[in-house]
mmCIF file of C-alpha atoms and ligand atoms in Angstrom:
data_model
loop_
_atom_site.group_PDB
_atom_site.id
_atom_site.type_symbol
_atom_site.label_atom_id
_atom_site.label_comp_id
_atom_site.label_asym_id
_atom_site.label_seq_id
_atom_site.Cartn_x
_atom_site.Cartn_y
_atom_site.Cartn_z
ATOM 1 C CA MET Y 1 -22.895 -3.873 -0.559
ATOM 2 C CA ALA Y 2 -18.866 -3.590 0.913
ATOM 3 C CA GLU Y 3 -20.136 -0.356 3.355
ATOM 4 C CA ARG Y 4 -22.349 -2.381 4.970
ATOM 5 C CA LEU Y 5 -19.823 -5.307 5.167
ATOM 6 C CA THR Y 6 -16.412 -3.283 5.519
ATOM 7 C CA THR Y 7 -15.071 -1.482 8.520
ATOM 8 C CA ILE Y 8 -12.296 0.347 8.874
ATOM 9 C CA ARG Y 9 -9.912 0.471 12.599
ATOM 10 C CA ARG Y 10 -5.850 1.033 13.080
ATOM 11 C CA ALA Y 11 -4.050 -1.361 13.982
ATOM 12 C CA VAL Y 12 -2.747 -2.694 17.740
ATOM 13 C CA PRO Y 13 0.456 -4.612 18.698
ATOM 14 C CA SER Y 14 -1.987 -8.048 19.362
ATOM 15 C CA ASP Y 15 -2.296 -7.531 14.862
ATOM 16 C CA ALA Y 16 0.980 -8.355 14.335
ATOM 17 C CA ALA Y 17 0.824 -12.200 13.862
ATOM 18 C CA ALA Y 18 -2.125 -11.689 11.352
ATOM 19 C CA LEU Y 19 -0.037 -8.115 8.821
ATOM 20 C CA ALA Y 20 1.997 -10.467 9.062
ATOM 21 C CA GLU Y 21 0.609 -13.659 7.304
ATOM 22 C CA LEU Y 22 -2.096 -11.173 4.855
ATOM 23 C CA GLY Y 23 1.021 -8.620 4.290
ATOM 24 C CA ALA Y 24 2.731 -11.987 3.467
ATOM 25 C CA ARG Y 25 -0.120 -13.732 0.812
ATOM 26 C CA THR Y 26 -1.365 -10.287 -0.568
ATOM 27 C CA PHE Y 27 2.298 -10.009 -2.199
ATOM 28 C CA ARG Y 28 3.147 -12.690 -3.296
ATOM 29 C CA ASP Y 29 -0.816 -13.103 -5.360
ATOM 30 C CA ALA Y 30 0.020 -10.168 -6.098
ATOM 31 C CA PHE Y 31 3.417 -10.416 -7.989
ATOM 32 C CA GLU Y 32 4.325 -13.859 -7.713
ATOM 33 C CA ALA Y 33 3.498 -14.563 -12.059
ATOM 34 C CA ASP Y 34 5.148 -11.779 -12.956
ATOM 35 C CA ASN Y 35 8.841 -12.686 -10.216
ATOM 36 C CA THR Y 36 11.243 -15.245 -10.313
ATOM 37 C CA PRO Y 37 10.259 -17.501 -7.725
ATOM 38 C CA GLU Y 38 13.471 -16.994 -5.772
ATOM 39 C CA ASN Y 39 13.299 -12.955 -6.595
ATOM 40 C CA MET Y 40 9.945 -14.006 -4.416
ATOM 41 C CA ALA Y 41 11.169 -15.697 -1.915
ATOM 42 C CA LEU Y 42 14.003 -13.241 -0.954
ATOM 43 C CA TYR Y 43 11.753 -10.206 -1.262
ATOM 44 C CA LEU Y 44 9.126 -11.576 1.053
ATOM 45 C CA ALA Y 45 11.951 -13.644 3.933
ATOM 46 C CA SER Y 46 13.452 -9.707 4.567
ATOM 47 C CA SER Y 47 9.750 -8.226 4.013
ATOM 48 C CA TYR Y 48 7.145 -9.733 6.508
ATOM 49 C CA GLY Y 49 7.189 -12.211 10.177
ATOM 50 C CA LEU Y 50 5.868 -12.146 12.911
ATOM 51 C CA ASP Y 51 8.901 -10.043 14.065
ATOM 52 C CA LEU Y 52 8.464 -7.169 10.993
ATOM 53 C CA GLN Y 53 4.967 -6.537 11.723
ATOM 54 C CA SER Y 54 5.460 -6.456 15.377
ATOM 55 C CA ALA Y 55 8.613 -4.017 15.285
ATOM 56 C CA GLU Y 56 5.920 -2.151 12.291
ATOM 57 C CA LEU Y 57 3.133 -2.055 15.012
ATOM 58 C CA ARG Y 58 5.113 -0.630 17.641
ATOM 59 C CA ASN Y 59 6.787 2.896 15.260
ATOM 60 C CA ALA Y 60 5.178 5.432 16.033
ATOM 61 C CA GLY Y 61 6.416 6.608 12.351
ATOM 62 C CA ILE Y 62 3.980 4.370 10.990
ATOM 63 C CA VAL Y 63 0.344 3.825 10.775
ATOM 64 C CA THR Y 64 -1.231 0.797 9.900
ATOM 65 C CA LEU Y 65 -4.823 -0.127 8.905
ATOM 66 C CA LEU Y 66 -6.556 -2.670 8.631
ATOM 67 C CA ALA Y 67 -9.562 -3.307 6.530
ATOM 68 C CA GLU Y 68 -12.183 -6.256 8.037
ATOM 69 C CA SER Y 69 -14.644 -7.265 6.236
ATOM 70 C CA GLU Y 70 -17.370 -10.316 7.008
ATOM 71 C CA ASN Y 71 -15.301 -9.918 10.269
ATOM 72 C CA ARG Y 72 -11.795 -10.959 8.329
ATOM 73 C CA LEU Y 73 -9.645 -9.130 7.526
ATOM 74 C CA ALA Y 74 -10.024 -7.842 3.918
ATOM 75 C CA GLY Y 75 -7.391 -5.494 3.238
ATOM 76 C CA TYR Y 76 -4.819 -3.115 4.725
ATOM 77 C CA SER Y 77 -2.301 -0.367 4.291
ATOM 78 C CA GLN Y 78 0.208 1.372 6.338
ATOM 79 C CA LEU Y 79 1.598 5.277 6.449
ATOM 80 C CA ARG Y 80 5.042 6.108 6.831
ATOM 81 C CA GLU Y 81 6.550 9.535 7.750
ATOM 82 C CA GLY Y 82 10.445 9.763 6.499
ATOM 83 C CA PRO Y 83 12.406 11.011 2.955
ATOM 84 C CA ALA Y 84 10.933 11.281 0.887
ATOM 85 C CA PRO Y 85 11.966 11.178 -3.668
ATOM 86 C CA ASP Y 86 13.295 14.111 -4.781
ATOM 87 C CA CYS Y 87 10.296 14.592 -7.569
ATOM 88 C CA ILE Y 88 7.815 14.912 -3.968
ATOM 89 C CA GLY Y 89 7.641 18.225 -3.209
ATOM 90 C CA GLY Y 90 6.752 20.549 -0.519
ATOM 91 C CA ALA Y 91 6.638 19.989 2.984
ATOM 92 C CA ARG Y 92 5.440 17.601 5.724
ATOM 93 C CA PRO Y 93 4.888 14.441 2.868
ATOM 94 C CA ILE Y 94 4.219 11.235 4.036
ATOM 95 C CA GLU Y 95 4.936 8.031 2.537
ATOM 96 C CA LEU Y 96 1.610 5.408 2.158
ATOM 97 C CA TRP Y 97 3.991 2.724 2.004
ATOM 98 C CA ARG Y 98 1.855 -0.415 1.587
ATOM 99 C CA PHE Y 99 -1.866 -0.438 0.472
ATOM 100 C CA TYR Y 100 -3.104 -4.661 -0.055
ATOM 101 C CA VAL Y 101 -6.377 -5.571 -0.741
ATOM 102 C CA GLU Y 102 -7.378 -9.458 -1.325
ATOM 103 C CA ARG Y 103 -8.149 -10.867 -3.904
ATOM 104 C CA ALA Y 104 -11.380 -11.423 -2.933
ATOM 105 C CA TRP Y 105 -13.100 -8.235 -1.972
ATOM 106 C CA GLN Y 106 -10.829 -6.182 -5.205
ATOM 107 C CA GLY Y 107 -13.735 -4.537 -7.720
ATOM 108 C CA ARG Y 108 -15.586 -4.605 -4.417
ATOM 109 C CA GLY Y 109 -15.262 -1.848 -2.608
ATOM 110 C CA VAL Y 110 -12.926 -1.502 0.429
ATOM 111 C CA ALA Y 111 -10.157 -0.503 -1.816
ATOM 112 C CA GLN Y 112 -12.745 2.949 -1.835
ATOM 113 C CA MET Y 113 -13.408 2.622 1.278
ATOM 114 C CA LEU Y 114 -9.552 2.036 3.225
ATOM 115 C CA MET Y 115 -8.025 4.648 1.377
ATOM 116 C CA ALA Y 116 -10.947 7.199 2.229
ATOM 117 C CA ALA Y 117 -9.714 5.837 6.472
ATOM 118 C CA THR Y 118 -5.667 6.666 5.008
ATOM 119 C CA ILE Y 119 -5.663 9.767 3.527
ATOM 120 C CA GLU Y 120 -7.718 10.991 6.663
ATOM 121 C CA ALA Y 121 -5.268 9.354 9.032
ATOM 122 C CA ALA Y 122 -2.613 11.003 6.633
ATOM 123 C CA ALA Y 123 -3.906 14.568 6.821
ATOM 124 C CA ALA Y 124 -4.247 13.909 10.945
ATOM 125 C CA LEU Y 125 -0.784 13.461 10.893
ATOM 126 C CA GLY Y 126 -0.147 16.698 9.149
ATOM 127 C CA GLY Y 127 0.917 15.415 6.115
ATOM 128 C CA GLY Y 128 0.756 18.143 3.290
ATOM 129 C CA THR Y 129 2.238 15.622 0.031
ATOM 130 C CA LEU Y 130 0.821 12.100 0.335
ATOM 131 C CA TRP Y 131 2.790 9.559 -2.116
ATOM 132 C CA LEU Y 132 3.798 5.995 -2.895
ATOM 133 C CA CYS Y 133 5.471 3.737 -5.389
ATOM 134 C CA VAL Y 134 4.418 1.613 -7.630
ATOM 135 C CA TRP Y 135 5.443 -0.844 -9.706
ATOM 136 C CA GLU Y 136 5.368 0.727 -13.526
ATOM 137 C CA ARG Y 137 4.407 -3.198 -14.542
ATOM 138 C CA ASN Y 138 0.775 -2.376 -11.692
ATOM 139 C CA HIS Y 139 -1.422 -1.897 -14.293
ATOM 140 C CA ARG Y 140 -4.283 -1.947 -12.172
ATOM 141 C CA ALA Y 141 -3.454 -0.887 -9.115
ATOM 142 C CA GLN Y 142 -2.059 2.581 -11.424
ATOM 143 C CA ALA Y 143 -5.744 3.548 -12.679
ATOM 144 C CA PHE Y 144 -7.025 2.516 -8.562
ATOM 145 C CA TYR Y 145 -4.380 5.871 -7.498
ATOM 146 C CA ARG Y 146 -5.529 7.886 -10.671
ATOM 147 C CA LYS Y 147 -9.399 7.213 -9.926
ATOM 148 C CA SER Y 148 -8.056 8.206 -6.279
ATOM 149 C CA GLY Y 149 -6.372 10.921 -7.281
ATOM 150 C CA PHE Y 150 -2.702 10.960 -7.412
ATOM 151 C CA GLU Y 151 -1.069 12.049 -10.117
ATOM 152 C CA ASP Y 152 2.415 10.874 -11.077
ATOM 153 C CA ARG Y 153 5.556 11.999 -11.066
ATOM 154 C CA GLY Y 154 8.328 10.784 -11.475
ATOM 155 C CA GLU Y 155 9.894 7.465 -11.547
ATOM 156 C CA LYS Y 156 12.192 5.563 -8.375
ATOM 157 C CA PRO Y 157 13.458 2.121 -8.645
ATOM 158 C CA PHE Y 158 12.870 -1.403 -6.875
ATOM 159 C CA ILE Y 159 14.857 -4.222 -5.331
ATOM 160 C CA LEU Y 160 12.839 -6.955 -5.297
ATOM 161 C CA GLY Y 161 15.460 -10.021 -4.214
ATOM 162 C CA THR Y 162 18.139 -9.900 -6.893
ATOM 163 C CA ASP Y 163 16.226 -7.694 -9.669
ATOM 164 C CA ARG Y 164 16.271 -4.238 -9.981
ATOM 165 C CA GLN Y 165 13.260 -3.019 -10.916
ATOM 166 C CA THR Y 166 11.233 0.566 -12.136
ATOM 167 C CA ASP Y 167 8.926 1.978 -9.415
ATOM 168 C CA ARG Y 168 5.970 5.235 -11.099
ATOM 169 C CA VAL Y 169 5.891 7.654 -8.222
ATOM 170 C CA MET Y 170 2.714 9.422 -7.765
ATOM 171 C CA ALA Y 171 1.397 11.405 -5.267
ATOM 172 C CA LEU Y 172 -1.681 13.684 -3.405
ATOM 173 C CA ALA Y 173 -1.667 17.089 -2.569
ATOM 174 C CA LEU Y 174 -3.245 16.348 1.651
ATOM 175 C CA SER Y 175 -3.313 20.110 1.247
ATOM 176 C CA GLN Y 176 -4.233 22.777 -1.269
ATOM 177 C CA ARG Y 177 -0.902 24.149 0.021
ATOM 178 C CA ASP Y 178 1.582 21.835 -1.555
ATOM 179 C CA ALA Y 179 -0.667 21.410 -4.440
ATOM 180 C CA ALA Y 180 1.185 20.635 -7.488
ATOM 181 C CA PRO Y 181 2.057 23.890 -9.470
HETATM 182 C C1 COA L 201 -4.761 -2.354 -6.066
HETATM 183 C C2 COA L 201 -5.936 -2.203 -5.230
HETATM 184 C C3 COA L 201 -5.958 -1.530 -4.299
HETATM 185 C C4 COA L 201 -6.786 -1.821 -6.098
HETATM 186 O O1 COA L 201 -8.450 -1.783 -5.614
HETATM 187 P P1 COA L 201 -9.582 -2.382 -6.544
HETATM 188 O O2 COA L 201 -10.084 -3.131 -5.103
HETATM 189 O O3 COA L 201 -8.122 -3.298 -7.118
HETATM 190 O O4 COA L 201 -9.903 -0.702 -6.792
HETATM 191 P P2 COA L 201 -11.175 -1.058 -8.351
HETATM 192 O O5 COA L 201 -11.445 -2.017 -8.533
HETATM 193 O O6 COA L 201 -11.808 0.138 -6.870
HETATM 194 O O7 COA L 201 -10.278 0.553 -8.995
HETATM 195 C C5 COA L 201 -9.016 -0.100 -9.867
HETATM 196 C C6 COA L 201 -9.075 -0.482 -11.084
HETATM 197 O O8 COA L 201 -8.397 -0.461 -11.894
HETATM 198 C C7 COA L 201 -9.023 -1.026 -13.455
HETATM 199 N N1 COA L 201 -8.143 -2.291 -13.591
HETATM 200 C C8 COA L 201 -8.863 -3.603 -13.866
HETATM 201 N N2 COA L 201 -7.439 -4.728 -14.584
HETATM 202 C C9 COA L 201 -7.250 -3.949 -14.906
HETATM 203 C C10 COA L 201 -5.883 -3.946 -15.491
HETATM 204 N N3 COA L 201 -5.000 -5.398 -15.986
HETATM 205 N N4 COA L 201 -5.192 -2.719 -16.376
HETATM 206 C C11 COA L 201 -5.143 -1.292 -15.766
HETATM 207 N N5 COA L 201 -6.562 -1.468 -15.786
HETATM 208 C C12 COA L 201 -7.320 -2.191 -15.208
HETATM 209 C C13 COA L 201 -9.646 -0.929 -12.839
HETATM 210 O O9 COA L 201 -11.927 -1.391 -14.359
HETATM 211 C C14 COA L 201 -10.502 -0.568 -11.821
HETATM 212 O O10 COA L 201 -10.493 1.028 -12.498
HETATM 213 P P3 COA L 201 -12.358 1.282 -13.178
HETATM 214 O O11 COA L 201 -12.843 1.474 -11.960
HETATM 215 O O12 COA L 201 -11.594 2.969 -13.639
HETATM 216 O O13 COA L 201 -12.713 0.036 -14.125
HETATM 217 C C15 COA L 201 -6.143 -4.394 -5.802
HETATM 218 O O14 COA L 201 -6.350 -3.944 -6.874
HETATM 219 C C16 COA L 201 -5.035 -4.012 -4.859
HETATM 220 O O15 COA L 201 -4.674 -4.878 -3.755
HETATM 221 N N6 COA L 201 -3.607 -5.513 -5.483
HETATM 222 C C17 COA L 201 -3.064 -6.377 -5.264
HETATM 223 C C18 COA L 201 -2.313 -5.199 -5.161
HETATM 224 C C19 COA L 201 -0.891 -4.375 -5.510
HETATM 225 O O16 COA L 201 -1.264 -4.071 -6.352
HETATM 226 N N7 COA L 201 -0.859 -2.863 -4.737
HETATM 227 C C20 COA L 201 -0.152 -2.001 -4.525
HETATM 228 C C21 COA L 201 0.862 -1.852 -4.513
HETATM 229 S S1 COA L 201 1.238 -0.487 -4.929
#
């Protein structure tokens, strides 16, 4: 059903305010039950806001895709070029930095459509390996990433406010040459 209702497009600078709102809201929805209000507030303030998302949308090393369902934002993903952790081998790594679907659209196929477009965009950037970090306690996201072809490669610390947490690092080979041994 989501296929008929959902379109995926590249975000443009004028999407910054909507992206900031969506980013903060989906992060809060996903993680506020398992973290203190103080740590959530610190992280949200440092990660989402008009200026921050405006800068991201103007950064040539970041690709942002928006999923729109029934003409409203239903999710987004962001790819980022840059260094990868040691557990990610292979040339030309691209990070799947953020991947969030609105609660109302979870389990309805939007995530699959967004992931397909995200993988295509990463390959178009010339990426060899697509890698990501996901909280070790975020079992739903890990299940979704495994279903999408990602494999666990290791772990990496993540600081939420003042709380040191552990992320799993997962990766997907975009070209056979960079496939895991
Ligand atoms: C992660 C996310 C994009 C996945 O999209 P989705 O539409 O929920 O994905 P799906 O429903 O297709 O797949 C999720 C899988 O997890 C399973 N699942 C659901 N709840 C689960 C749980 N509590 N523990 C483990 N697996 C769970 C589902 O059964 C499904 O697998 P299946 O299709 O084999 O049954 C979406 O849930 C989301 O945006 N979550 C909040 C933000 C987030 O965590 N983003 C990732 C940050 S790294």
